[in-house]
PDB file of C-alpha atoms in Angstrom:
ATOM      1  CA  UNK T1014    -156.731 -95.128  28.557  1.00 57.00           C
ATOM      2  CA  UNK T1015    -159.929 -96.457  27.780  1.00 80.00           C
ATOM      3  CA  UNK T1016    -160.410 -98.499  31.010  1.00 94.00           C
ATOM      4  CA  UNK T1017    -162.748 -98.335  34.206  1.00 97.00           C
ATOM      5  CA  UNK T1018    -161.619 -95.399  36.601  1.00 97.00           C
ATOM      6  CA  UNK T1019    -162.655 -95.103  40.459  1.00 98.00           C
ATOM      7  CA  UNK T1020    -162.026 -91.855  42.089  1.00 97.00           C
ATOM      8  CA  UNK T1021    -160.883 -91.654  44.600  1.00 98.00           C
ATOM      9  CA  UNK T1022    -157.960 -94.754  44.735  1.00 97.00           C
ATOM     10  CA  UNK T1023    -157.973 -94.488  48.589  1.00 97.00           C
ATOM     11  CA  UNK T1024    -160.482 -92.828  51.310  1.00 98.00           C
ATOM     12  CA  UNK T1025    -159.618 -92.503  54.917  1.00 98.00           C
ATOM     13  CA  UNK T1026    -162.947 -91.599  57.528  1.00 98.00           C
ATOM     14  CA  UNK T1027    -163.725 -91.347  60.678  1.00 98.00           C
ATOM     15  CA  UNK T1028    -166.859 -93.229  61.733  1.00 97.00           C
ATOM     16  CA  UNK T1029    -169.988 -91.767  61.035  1.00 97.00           C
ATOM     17  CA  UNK T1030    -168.693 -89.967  58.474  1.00 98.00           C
ATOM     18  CA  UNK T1031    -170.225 -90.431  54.677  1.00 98.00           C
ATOM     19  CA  UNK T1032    -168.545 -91.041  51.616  1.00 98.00           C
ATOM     20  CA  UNK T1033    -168.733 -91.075  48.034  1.00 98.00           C
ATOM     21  CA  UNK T1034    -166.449 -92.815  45.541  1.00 98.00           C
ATOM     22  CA  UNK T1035    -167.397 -92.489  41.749  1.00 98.00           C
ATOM     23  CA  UNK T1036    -167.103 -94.728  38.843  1.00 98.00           C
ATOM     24  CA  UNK T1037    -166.190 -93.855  35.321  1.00 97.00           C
ATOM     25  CA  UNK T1038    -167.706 -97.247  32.886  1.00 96.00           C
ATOM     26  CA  UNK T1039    -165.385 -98.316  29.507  1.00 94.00           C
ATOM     27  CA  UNK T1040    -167.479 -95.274  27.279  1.00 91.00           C
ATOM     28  CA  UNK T1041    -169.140 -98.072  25.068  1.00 85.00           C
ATOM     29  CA  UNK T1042    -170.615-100.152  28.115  1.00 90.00           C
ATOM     30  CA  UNK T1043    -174.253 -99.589  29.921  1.00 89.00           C
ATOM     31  CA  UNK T1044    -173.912-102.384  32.305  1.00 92.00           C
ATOM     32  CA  UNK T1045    -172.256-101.013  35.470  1.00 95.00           C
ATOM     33  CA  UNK T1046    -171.570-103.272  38.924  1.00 95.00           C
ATOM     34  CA  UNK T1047    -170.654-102.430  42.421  1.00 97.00           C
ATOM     35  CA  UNK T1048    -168.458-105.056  44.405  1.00 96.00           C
ATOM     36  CA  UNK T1049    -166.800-104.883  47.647  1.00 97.00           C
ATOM     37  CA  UNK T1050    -163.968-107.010  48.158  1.00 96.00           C
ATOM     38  CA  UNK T1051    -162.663-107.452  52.181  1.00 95.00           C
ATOM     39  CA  UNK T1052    -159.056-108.922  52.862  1.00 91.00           C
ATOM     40  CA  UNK T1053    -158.631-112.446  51.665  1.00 90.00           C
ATOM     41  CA  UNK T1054    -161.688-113.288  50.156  1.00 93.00           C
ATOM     42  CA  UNK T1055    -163.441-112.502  46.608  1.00 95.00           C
ATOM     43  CA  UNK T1056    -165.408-110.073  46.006  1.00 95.00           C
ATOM     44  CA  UNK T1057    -168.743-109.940  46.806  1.00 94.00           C
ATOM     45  CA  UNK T1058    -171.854-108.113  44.336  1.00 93.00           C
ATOM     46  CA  UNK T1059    -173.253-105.301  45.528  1.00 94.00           C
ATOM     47  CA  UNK T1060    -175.884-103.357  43.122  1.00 94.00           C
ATOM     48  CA  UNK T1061    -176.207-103.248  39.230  1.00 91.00           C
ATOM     49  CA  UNK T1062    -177.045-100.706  36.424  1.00 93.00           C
ATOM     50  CA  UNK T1063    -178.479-100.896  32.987  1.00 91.00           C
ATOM     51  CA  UNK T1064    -178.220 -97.527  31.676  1.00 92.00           C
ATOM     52  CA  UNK T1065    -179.955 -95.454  34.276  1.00 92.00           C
ATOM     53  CA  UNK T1066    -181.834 -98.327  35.817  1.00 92.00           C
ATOM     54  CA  UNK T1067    -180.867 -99.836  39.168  1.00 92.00           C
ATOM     55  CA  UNK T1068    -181.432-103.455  38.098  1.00 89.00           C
ATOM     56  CA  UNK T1069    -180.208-105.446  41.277  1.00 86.00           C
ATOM     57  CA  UNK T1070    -179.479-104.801  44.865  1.00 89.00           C
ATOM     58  CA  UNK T1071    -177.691-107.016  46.938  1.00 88.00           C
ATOM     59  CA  UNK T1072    -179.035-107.692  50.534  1.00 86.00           C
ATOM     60  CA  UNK T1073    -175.060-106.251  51.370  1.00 83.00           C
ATOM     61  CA  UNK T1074    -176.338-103.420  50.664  1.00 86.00           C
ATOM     62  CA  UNK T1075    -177.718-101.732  53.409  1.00 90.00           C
ATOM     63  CA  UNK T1076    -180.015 -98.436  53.716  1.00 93.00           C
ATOM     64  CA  UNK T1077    -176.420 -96.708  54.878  1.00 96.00           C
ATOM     65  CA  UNK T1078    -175.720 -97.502  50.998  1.00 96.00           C
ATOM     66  CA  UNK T1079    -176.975 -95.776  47.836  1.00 96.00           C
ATOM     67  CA  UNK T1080    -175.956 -96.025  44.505  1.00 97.00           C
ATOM     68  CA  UNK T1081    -176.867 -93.823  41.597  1.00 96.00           C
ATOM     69  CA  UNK T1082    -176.143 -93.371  37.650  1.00 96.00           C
ATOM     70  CA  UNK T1083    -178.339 -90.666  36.471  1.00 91.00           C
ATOM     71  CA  UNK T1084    -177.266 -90.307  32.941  1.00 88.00           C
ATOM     72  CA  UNK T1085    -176.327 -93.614  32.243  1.00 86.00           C
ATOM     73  CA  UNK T1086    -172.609 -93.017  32.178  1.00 92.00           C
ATOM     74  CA  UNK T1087    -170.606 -92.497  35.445  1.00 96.00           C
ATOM     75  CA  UNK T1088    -171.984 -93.749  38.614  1.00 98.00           C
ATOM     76  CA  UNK T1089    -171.459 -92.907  42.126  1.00 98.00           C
ATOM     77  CA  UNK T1090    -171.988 -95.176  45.657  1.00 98.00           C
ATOM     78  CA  UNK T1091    -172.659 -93.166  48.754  1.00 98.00           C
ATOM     79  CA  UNK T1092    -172.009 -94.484  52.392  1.00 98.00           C
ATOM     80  CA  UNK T1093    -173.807 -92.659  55.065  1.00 97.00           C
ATOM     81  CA  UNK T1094    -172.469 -92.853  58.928  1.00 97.00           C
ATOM     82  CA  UNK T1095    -169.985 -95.608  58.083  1.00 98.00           C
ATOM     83  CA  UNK T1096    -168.747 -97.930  60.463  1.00 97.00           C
ATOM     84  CA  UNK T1097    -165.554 -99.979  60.784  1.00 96.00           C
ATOM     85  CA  UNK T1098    -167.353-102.801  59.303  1.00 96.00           C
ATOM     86  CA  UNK T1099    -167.362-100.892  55.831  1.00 97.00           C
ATOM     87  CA  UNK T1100    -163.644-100.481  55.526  1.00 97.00           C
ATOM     88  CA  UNK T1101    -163.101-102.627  52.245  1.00 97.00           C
ATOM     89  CA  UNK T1102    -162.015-101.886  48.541  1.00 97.00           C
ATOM     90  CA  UNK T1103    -164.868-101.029  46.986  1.00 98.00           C
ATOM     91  CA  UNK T1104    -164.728-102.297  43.052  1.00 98.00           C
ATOM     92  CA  UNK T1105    -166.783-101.144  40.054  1.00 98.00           C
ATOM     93  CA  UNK T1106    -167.107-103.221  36.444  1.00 96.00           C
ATOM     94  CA  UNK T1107    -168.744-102.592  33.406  1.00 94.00           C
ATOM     95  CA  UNK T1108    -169.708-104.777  30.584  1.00 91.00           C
ATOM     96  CA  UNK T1109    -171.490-104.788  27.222  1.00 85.00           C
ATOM     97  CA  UNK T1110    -174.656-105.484  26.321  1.00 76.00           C
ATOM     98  CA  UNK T1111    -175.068-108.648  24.268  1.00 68.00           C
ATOM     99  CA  UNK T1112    -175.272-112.402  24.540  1.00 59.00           C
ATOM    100  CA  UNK T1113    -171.831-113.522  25.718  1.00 61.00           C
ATOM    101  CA  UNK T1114    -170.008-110.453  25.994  1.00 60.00           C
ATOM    102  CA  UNK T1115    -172.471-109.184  28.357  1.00 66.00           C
ATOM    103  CA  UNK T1116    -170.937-111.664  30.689  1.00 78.00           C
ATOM    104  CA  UNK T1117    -167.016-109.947  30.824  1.00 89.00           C
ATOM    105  CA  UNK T1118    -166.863-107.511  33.904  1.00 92.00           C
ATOM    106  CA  UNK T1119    -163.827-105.219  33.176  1.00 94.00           C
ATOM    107  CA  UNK T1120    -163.045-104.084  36.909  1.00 97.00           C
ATOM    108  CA  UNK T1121    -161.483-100.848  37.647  1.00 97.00           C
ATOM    109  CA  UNK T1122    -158.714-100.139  40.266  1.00 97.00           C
ATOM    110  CA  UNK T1123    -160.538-100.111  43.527  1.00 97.00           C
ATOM    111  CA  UNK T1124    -161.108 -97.466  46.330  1.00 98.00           C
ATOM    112  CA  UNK T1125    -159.998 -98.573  49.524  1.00 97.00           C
ATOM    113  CA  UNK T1126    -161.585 -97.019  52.293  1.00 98.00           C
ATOM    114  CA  UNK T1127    -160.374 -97.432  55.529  1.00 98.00           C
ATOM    115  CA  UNK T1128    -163.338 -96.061  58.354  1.00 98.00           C
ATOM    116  CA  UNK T1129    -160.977 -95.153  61.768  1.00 96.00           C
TER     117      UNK T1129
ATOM    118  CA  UNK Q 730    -176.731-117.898  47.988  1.00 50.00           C
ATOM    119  CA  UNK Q 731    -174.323-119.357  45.552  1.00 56.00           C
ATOM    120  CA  UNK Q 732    -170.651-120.696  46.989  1.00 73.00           C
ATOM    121  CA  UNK Q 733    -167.609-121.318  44.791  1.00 89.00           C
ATOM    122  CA  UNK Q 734    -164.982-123.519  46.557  1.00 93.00           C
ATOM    123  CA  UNK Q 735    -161.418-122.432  45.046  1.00 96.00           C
ATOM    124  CA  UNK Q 736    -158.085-124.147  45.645  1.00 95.00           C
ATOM    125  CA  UNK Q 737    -155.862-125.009  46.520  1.00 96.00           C
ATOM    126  CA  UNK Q 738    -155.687-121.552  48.746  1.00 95.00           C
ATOM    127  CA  UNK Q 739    -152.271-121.209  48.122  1.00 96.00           C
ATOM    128  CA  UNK Q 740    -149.216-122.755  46.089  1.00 95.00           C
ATOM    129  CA  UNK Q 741    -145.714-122.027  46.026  1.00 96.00           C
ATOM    130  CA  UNK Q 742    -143.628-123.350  42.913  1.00 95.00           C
ATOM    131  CA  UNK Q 743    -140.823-122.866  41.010  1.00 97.00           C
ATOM    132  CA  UNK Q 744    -139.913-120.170  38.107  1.00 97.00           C
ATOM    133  CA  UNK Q 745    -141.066-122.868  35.230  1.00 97.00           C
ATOM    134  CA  UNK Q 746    -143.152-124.876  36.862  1.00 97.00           C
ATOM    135  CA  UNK Q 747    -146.832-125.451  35.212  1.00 97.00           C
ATOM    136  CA  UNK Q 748    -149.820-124.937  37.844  1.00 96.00           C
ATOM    137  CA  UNK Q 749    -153.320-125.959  38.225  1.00 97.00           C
ATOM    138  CA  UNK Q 750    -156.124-124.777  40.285  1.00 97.00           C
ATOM    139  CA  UNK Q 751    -160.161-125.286  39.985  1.00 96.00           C
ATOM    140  CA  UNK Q 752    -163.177-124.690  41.374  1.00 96.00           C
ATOM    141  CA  UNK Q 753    -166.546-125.996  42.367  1.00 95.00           C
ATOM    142  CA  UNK Q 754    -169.877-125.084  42.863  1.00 92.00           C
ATOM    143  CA  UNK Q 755    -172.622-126.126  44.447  1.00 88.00           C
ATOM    144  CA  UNK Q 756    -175.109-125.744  41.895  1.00 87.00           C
ATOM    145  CA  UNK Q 757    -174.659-125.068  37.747  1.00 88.00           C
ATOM    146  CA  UNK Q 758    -173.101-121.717  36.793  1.00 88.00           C
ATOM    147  CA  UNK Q 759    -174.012-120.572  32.924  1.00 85.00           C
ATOM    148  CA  UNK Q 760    -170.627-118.904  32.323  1.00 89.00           C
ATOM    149  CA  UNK Q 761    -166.694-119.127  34.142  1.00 93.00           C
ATOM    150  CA  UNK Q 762    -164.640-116.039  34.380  1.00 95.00           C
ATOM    151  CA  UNK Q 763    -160.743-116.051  35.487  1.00 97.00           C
ATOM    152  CA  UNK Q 764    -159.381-113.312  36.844  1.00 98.00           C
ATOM    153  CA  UNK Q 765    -155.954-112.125  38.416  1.00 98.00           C
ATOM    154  CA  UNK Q 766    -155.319-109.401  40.986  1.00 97.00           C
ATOM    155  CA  UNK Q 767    -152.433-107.874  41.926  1.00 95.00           C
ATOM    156  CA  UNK Q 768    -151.841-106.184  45.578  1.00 91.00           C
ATOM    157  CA  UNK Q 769    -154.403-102.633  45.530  1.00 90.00           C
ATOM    158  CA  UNK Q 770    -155.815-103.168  41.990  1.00 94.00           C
ATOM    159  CA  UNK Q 771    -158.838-104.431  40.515  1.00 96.00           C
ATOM    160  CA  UNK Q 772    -159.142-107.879  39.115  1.00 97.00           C
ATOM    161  CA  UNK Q 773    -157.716-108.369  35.629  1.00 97.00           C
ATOM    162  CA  UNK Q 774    -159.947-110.764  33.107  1.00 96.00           C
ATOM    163  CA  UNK Q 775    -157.612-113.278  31.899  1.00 97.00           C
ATOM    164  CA  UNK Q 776    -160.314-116.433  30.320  1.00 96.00           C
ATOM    165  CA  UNK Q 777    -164.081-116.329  29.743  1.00 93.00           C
ATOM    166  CA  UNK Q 778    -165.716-119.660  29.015  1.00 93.00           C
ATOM    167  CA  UNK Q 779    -169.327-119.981  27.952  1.00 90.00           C
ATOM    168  CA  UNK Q 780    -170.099-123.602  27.119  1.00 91.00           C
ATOM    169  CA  UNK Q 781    -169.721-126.834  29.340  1.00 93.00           C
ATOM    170  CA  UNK Q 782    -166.579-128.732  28.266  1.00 94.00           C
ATOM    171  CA  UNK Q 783    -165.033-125.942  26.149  1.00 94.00           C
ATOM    172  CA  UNK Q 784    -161.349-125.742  26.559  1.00 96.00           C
ATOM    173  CA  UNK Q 785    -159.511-121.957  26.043  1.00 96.00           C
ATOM    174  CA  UNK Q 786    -156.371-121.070  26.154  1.00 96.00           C
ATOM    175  CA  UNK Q 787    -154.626-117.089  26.644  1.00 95.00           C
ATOM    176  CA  UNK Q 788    -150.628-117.547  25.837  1.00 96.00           C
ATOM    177  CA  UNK Q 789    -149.507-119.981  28.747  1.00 97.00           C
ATOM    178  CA  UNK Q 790    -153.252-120.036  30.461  1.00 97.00           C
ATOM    179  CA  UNK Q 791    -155.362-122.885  29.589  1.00 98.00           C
ATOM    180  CA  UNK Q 792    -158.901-123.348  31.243  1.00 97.00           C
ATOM    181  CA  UNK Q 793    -161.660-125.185  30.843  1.00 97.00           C
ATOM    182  CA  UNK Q 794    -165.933-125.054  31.487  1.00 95.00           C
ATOM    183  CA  UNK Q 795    -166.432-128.714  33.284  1.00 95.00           C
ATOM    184  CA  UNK Q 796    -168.867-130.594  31.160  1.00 94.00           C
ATOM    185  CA  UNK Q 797    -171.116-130.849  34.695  1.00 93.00           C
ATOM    186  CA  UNK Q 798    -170.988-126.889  34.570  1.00 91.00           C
ATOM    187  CA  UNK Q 799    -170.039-126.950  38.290  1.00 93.00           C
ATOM    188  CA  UNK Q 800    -166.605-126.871  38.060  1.00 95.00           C
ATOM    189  CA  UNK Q 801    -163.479-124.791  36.130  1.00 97.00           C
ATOM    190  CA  UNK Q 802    -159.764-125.182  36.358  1.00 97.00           C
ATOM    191  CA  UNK Q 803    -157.107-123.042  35.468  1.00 98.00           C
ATOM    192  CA  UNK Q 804    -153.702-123.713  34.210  1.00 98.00           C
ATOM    193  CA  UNK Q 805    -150.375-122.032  33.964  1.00 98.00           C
ATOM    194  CA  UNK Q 806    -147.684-123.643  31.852  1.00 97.00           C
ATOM    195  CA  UNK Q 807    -143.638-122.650  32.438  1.00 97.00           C
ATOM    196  CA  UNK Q 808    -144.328-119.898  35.081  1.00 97.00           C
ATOM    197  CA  UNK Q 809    -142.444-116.855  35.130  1.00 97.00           C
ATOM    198  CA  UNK Q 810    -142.415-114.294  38.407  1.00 95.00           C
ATOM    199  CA  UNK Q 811    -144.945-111.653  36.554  1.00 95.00           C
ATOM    200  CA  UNK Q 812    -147.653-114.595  37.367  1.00 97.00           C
ATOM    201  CA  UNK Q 813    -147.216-113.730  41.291  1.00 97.00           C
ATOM    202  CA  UNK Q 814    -151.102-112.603  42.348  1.00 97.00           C
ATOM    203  CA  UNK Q 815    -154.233-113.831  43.014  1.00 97.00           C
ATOM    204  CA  UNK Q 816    -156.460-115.230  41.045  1.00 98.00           C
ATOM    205  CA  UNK Q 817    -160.090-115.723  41.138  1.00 97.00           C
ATOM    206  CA  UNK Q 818    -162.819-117.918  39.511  1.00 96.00           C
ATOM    207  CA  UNK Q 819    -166.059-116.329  39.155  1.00 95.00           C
ATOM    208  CA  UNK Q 820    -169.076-117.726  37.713  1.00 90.00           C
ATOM    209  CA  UNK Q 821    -172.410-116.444  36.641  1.00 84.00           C
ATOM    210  CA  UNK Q 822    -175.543-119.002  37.918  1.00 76.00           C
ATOM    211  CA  UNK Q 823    -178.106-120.259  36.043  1.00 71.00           C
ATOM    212  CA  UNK Q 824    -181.266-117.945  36.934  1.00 62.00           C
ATOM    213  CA  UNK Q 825    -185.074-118.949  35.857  1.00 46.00           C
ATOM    214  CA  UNK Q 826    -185.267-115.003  35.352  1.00 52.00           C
ATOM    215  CA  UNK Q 827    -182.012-114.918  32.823  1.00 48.00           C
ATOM    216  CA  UNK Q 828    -181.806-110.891  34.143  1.00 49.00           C
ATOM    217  CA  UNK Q 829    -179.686-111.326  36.980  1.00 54.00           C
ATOM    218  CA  UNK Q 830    -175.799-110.528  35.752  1.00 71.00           C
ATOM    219  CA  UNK Q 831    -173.989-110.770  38.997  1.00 82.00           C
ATOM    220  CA  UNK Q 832    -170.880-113.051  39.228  1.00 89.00           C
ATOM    221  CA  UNK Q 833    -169.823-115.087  42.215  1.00 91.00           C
ATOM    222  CA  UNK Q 834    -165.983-115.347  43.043  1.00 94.00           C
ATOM    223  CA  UNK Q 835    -164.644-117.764  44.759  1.00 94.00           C
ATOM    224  CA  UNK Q 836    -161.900-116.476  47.414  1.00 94.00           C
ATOM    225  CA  UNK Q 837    -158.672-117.047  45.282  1.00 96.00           C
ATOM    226  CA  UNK Q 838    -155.518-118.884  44.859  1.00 97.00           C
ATOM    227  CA  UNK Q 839    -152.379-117.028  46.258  1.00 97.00           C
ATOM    228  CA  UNK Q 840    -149.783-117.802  43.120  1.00 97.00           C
ATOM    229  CA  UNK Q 841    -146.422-117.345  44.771  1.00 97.00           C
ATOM    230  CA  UNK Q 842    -143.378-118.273  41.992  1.00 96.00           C
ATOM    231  CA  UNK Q 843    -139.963-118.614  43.638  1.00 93.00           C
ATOM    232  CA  UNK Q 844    -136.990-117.604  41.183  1.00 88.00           C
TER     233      UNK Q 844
END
């Protein structure tokens, strides 16, 4: 399968606790999003990679959050001392470069974390 | 920031029955991206539209890019249960930088098709 993959699908914490999840991009893409979706609602843009290169940062994206892609391929988003308030799925994307087709986020599966 | 109003929230019909939702925005997005989730997966692309009045079609999805480039709707002809989910416009705004590639959903249509 030649999709996005998020490891892990599902992440249970206790507060204060930190986290990583990683993303695996479609192997042809350098653009790479974070999104975190809560119940009921879209979701919402978190950070984005060109290659290496942090691009964007949301202001949801607190200094709890970090995000990294150090080769360019997979990338990784790190909660420090998480709080209730983070439980959400967390989404990653990945798109081409190029005119239009740089505009079609594939989204992989999700992790759901759920912060006790 | 940027808001995309989506309805109708929700919408029950019947297995065969076409449906229609849209959206709005406040200000003019440069591309429209439909999506559908299912319960504990990622969104799925189903339509991308790039230019203001085109009209696209997927098997039995038809949307279209609102020639003011503030709104999109989506349609469903003859639906069948598989359609149940959620789906989501998203839209990428017009930026005087051009770098910014973020999209902003709106908070989905609940597509519930009775048998």
């Amino acid at each position: 399968d030649t999709g996005v993959s998020q490891d892990p699908r599902h992440k249970i914490t206790k507060r204060g606790q930190n986290v990583t999840f990683r993303c695996d991009p479609i192997s042809e893409h350098n653009r790479l999003y974070w999104y975190r979706q809560t119940l009921g609602q879209g979701p919402e843009f978190l950070t984005y990679f060109q290659n290496e290169a942090q691009l964007e940062k949301s202001r949801l994206l607190s200094d709890r959050f970090s995000a990294e892609r150090p080769k360019g391929s997979f990338s990784t988003l790190e909660i420090q001392r998480t709080e209730q308030g983070d439980s959400a799925m967390y989404l990653c994307a990945s798109s081409e470069t190029g005119s239009s087709l740089g505009f079609e986020q594939f989204f992989g599966p999700g992790t759901r974390l759920t912060v006790l | 920031g940027q808001q995309l109003n989506q309805s109708p929230q929700s919408m029950f019909i019947q297995e065969g029955e076409d449906v229609s939702m849209n959206c709005t925005s406040s200000s003019i997005f440069n591309t429209w991206l439909w999506y559908k989730q299912d319960p504990g997966e990622g969104p799925v692309l189903l339509i991308a539209l790039y230019k203001a009045g085109e009209l696209t079609s997927n098997g039995r999805l038809t949307a279209q890019f609102g020639i003011t480039r503030k709104d999109s709707f989506l349609n469903i002809s003859a639906s069948i249960p598989s359609d149940v989910g959620i789906y989501f416009c998203a839209g990428q705004p017009i930026l005087s930088s051009g770098s910014a590639r973020q999209l902003t959903f709106g908070s989905g249509t609940q597509l519930t098709v009775l048998p």
